[in-house]
Amino acid sequence: MSDKVSGLPPIKTRQEFLAFLEVLRKDLREGGTQWENGTLADYLEAIQAWTADMDGYYANTGQPTPENVQWQVFADILRAARVYE
């Protein structure tokens, strides 16, 4: 992602997550050059692929793989956004 997206501090609260989403949306609207996946279908596919390989990402960046991830919350967010106005 562009520097303004990848350079953000770690997200620890709902408010920080909301701010992150706003930066992400703004980056996309402004034609961020780092967006490999320009359609929603491609973006969802990339989320799926990255999630399947996330252990490799954390290992390659010298970070511990997160434990106790609340996967249901991610599923709830993605499911609800399909119909939320």
C-alpha positions as a Python dict, from the first residue, in 0.01 Angstrom:
ca = {
    (1, 'M'): (0, 0, 0),
    (2, 'S'): (105, 359, -23),
    (3, 'D'): (317, 513, 248),
    (4, 'K'): (20, 680, 414),
    (5, 'V'): (-142, 339, 463),
    (6, 'S'): (157, 119, 545),
    (7, 'G'): (314, 382, 768),
    (8, 'L'): (32, 388, 1021),
    (9, 'P'): (93, 276, 1380),
    (10, 'P'): (-46, -55, 1510),
    (11, 'I'): (-423, -60, 1559),
    (12, 'K'): (-538, -137, 1911),
    (13, 'T'): (-881, 22, 1945),
    (14, 'R'): (-1204, 44, 1750),
    (15, 'Q'): (-1142, 416, 1694),
    (16, 'E'): (-796, 345, 1551),
    (17, 'F'): (-949, 80, 1324),
    (18, 'L'): (-1212, 328, 1204),
    (19, 'A'): (-939, 585, 1135),
    (20, 'F'): (-741, 320, 945),
    (21, 'L'): (-1044, 238, 730),
    (22, 'E'): (-1087, 607, 649),
    (23, 'V'): (-721, 636, 540),
    (24, 'L'): (-761, 320, 330),
    (25, 'R'): (-1076, 454, 161),
    (26, 'K'): (-916, 792, 97),
    (27, 'D'): (-609, 626, -53),
    (28, 'L'): (-826, 425, -290),
    (29, 'R'): (-1039, 727, -388),
    (30, 'E'): (-726, 930, -460),
    (31, 'G'): (-594, 663, -693),
    (32, 'G'): (-339, 507, -462),
    (33, 'T'): (-67, 358, -678),
    (34, 'Q'): (-15, 56, -454),
    (35, 'W'): (-362, -97, -510),
    (36, 'E'): (-301, -427, -688),
    (37, 'N'): (-665, -534, -659),
    (38, 'G'): (-895, -280, -820),
    (39, 'T'): (-1222, -471, -793),
    (40, 'L'): (-1407, -590, -489),
    (41, 'A'): (-1384, -951, -609),
    (42, 'D'): (-1007, -924, -651),
    (43, 'Y'): (-971, -754, -314),
    (44, 'L'): (-1171, -1026, -137),
    (45, 'E'): (-965, -1292, -313),
    (46, 'A'): (-647, -1122, -194),
    (47, 'I'): (-780, -1108, 162),
    (48, 'Q'): (-847, -1480, 144),
    (49, 'A'): (-505, -1560, -2),
    (50, 'W'): (-318, -1337, 242),
    (51, 'T'): (-504, -1484, 539),
    (52, 'A'): (-411, -1836, 424),
    (53, 'D'): (-43, -1731, 406),
    (54, 'M'): (-29, -1487, 697),
    (55, 'D'): (212, -1707, 896),
    (56, 'G'): (466, -1654, 618),
    (57, 'Y'): (418, -1278, 627),
    (58, 'Y'): (482, -1259, 999),
    (59, 'A'): (780, -1494, 978),
    (60, 'N'): (931, -1292, 690),
    (61, 'T'): (890, -965, 879),
    (62, 'G'): (1029, -1102, 1205),
    (63, 'Q'): (702, -1067, 1392),
    (64, 'P'): (518, -1328, 1596),
    (65, 'T'): (206, -1468, 1432),
    (66, 'P'): (-96, -1328, 1621),
    (67, 'E'): (-271, -1573, 1847),
    (68, 'N'): (-629, -1565, 1971),
    (69, 'V'): (-750, -1368, 1668),
    (70, 'Q'): (-1122, -1302, 1692),
    (71, 'W'): (-1203, -1437, 1346),
    (72, 'Q'): (-1577, -1411, 1405),
    (73, 'V'): (-1549, -1033, 1433),
    (74, 'F'): (-1386, -1012, 1089),
    (75, 'A'): (-1655, -1240, 946),
    (76, 'D'): (-1929, -1031, 1108),
    (77, 'I'): (-1784, -707, 966),
    (78, 'L'): (-1753, -846, 613),
    (79, 'R'): (-2095, -1012, 623),
    (80, 'A'): (-2272, -705, 759),
    (81, 'A'): (-2107, -469, 510),
    (82, 'R'): (-2281, -659, 228),
    (83, 'V'): (-2615, -505, 330),
    (84, 'Y'): (-2529, -211, 560),
    (85, 'E'): (-2609, 131, 416),
}
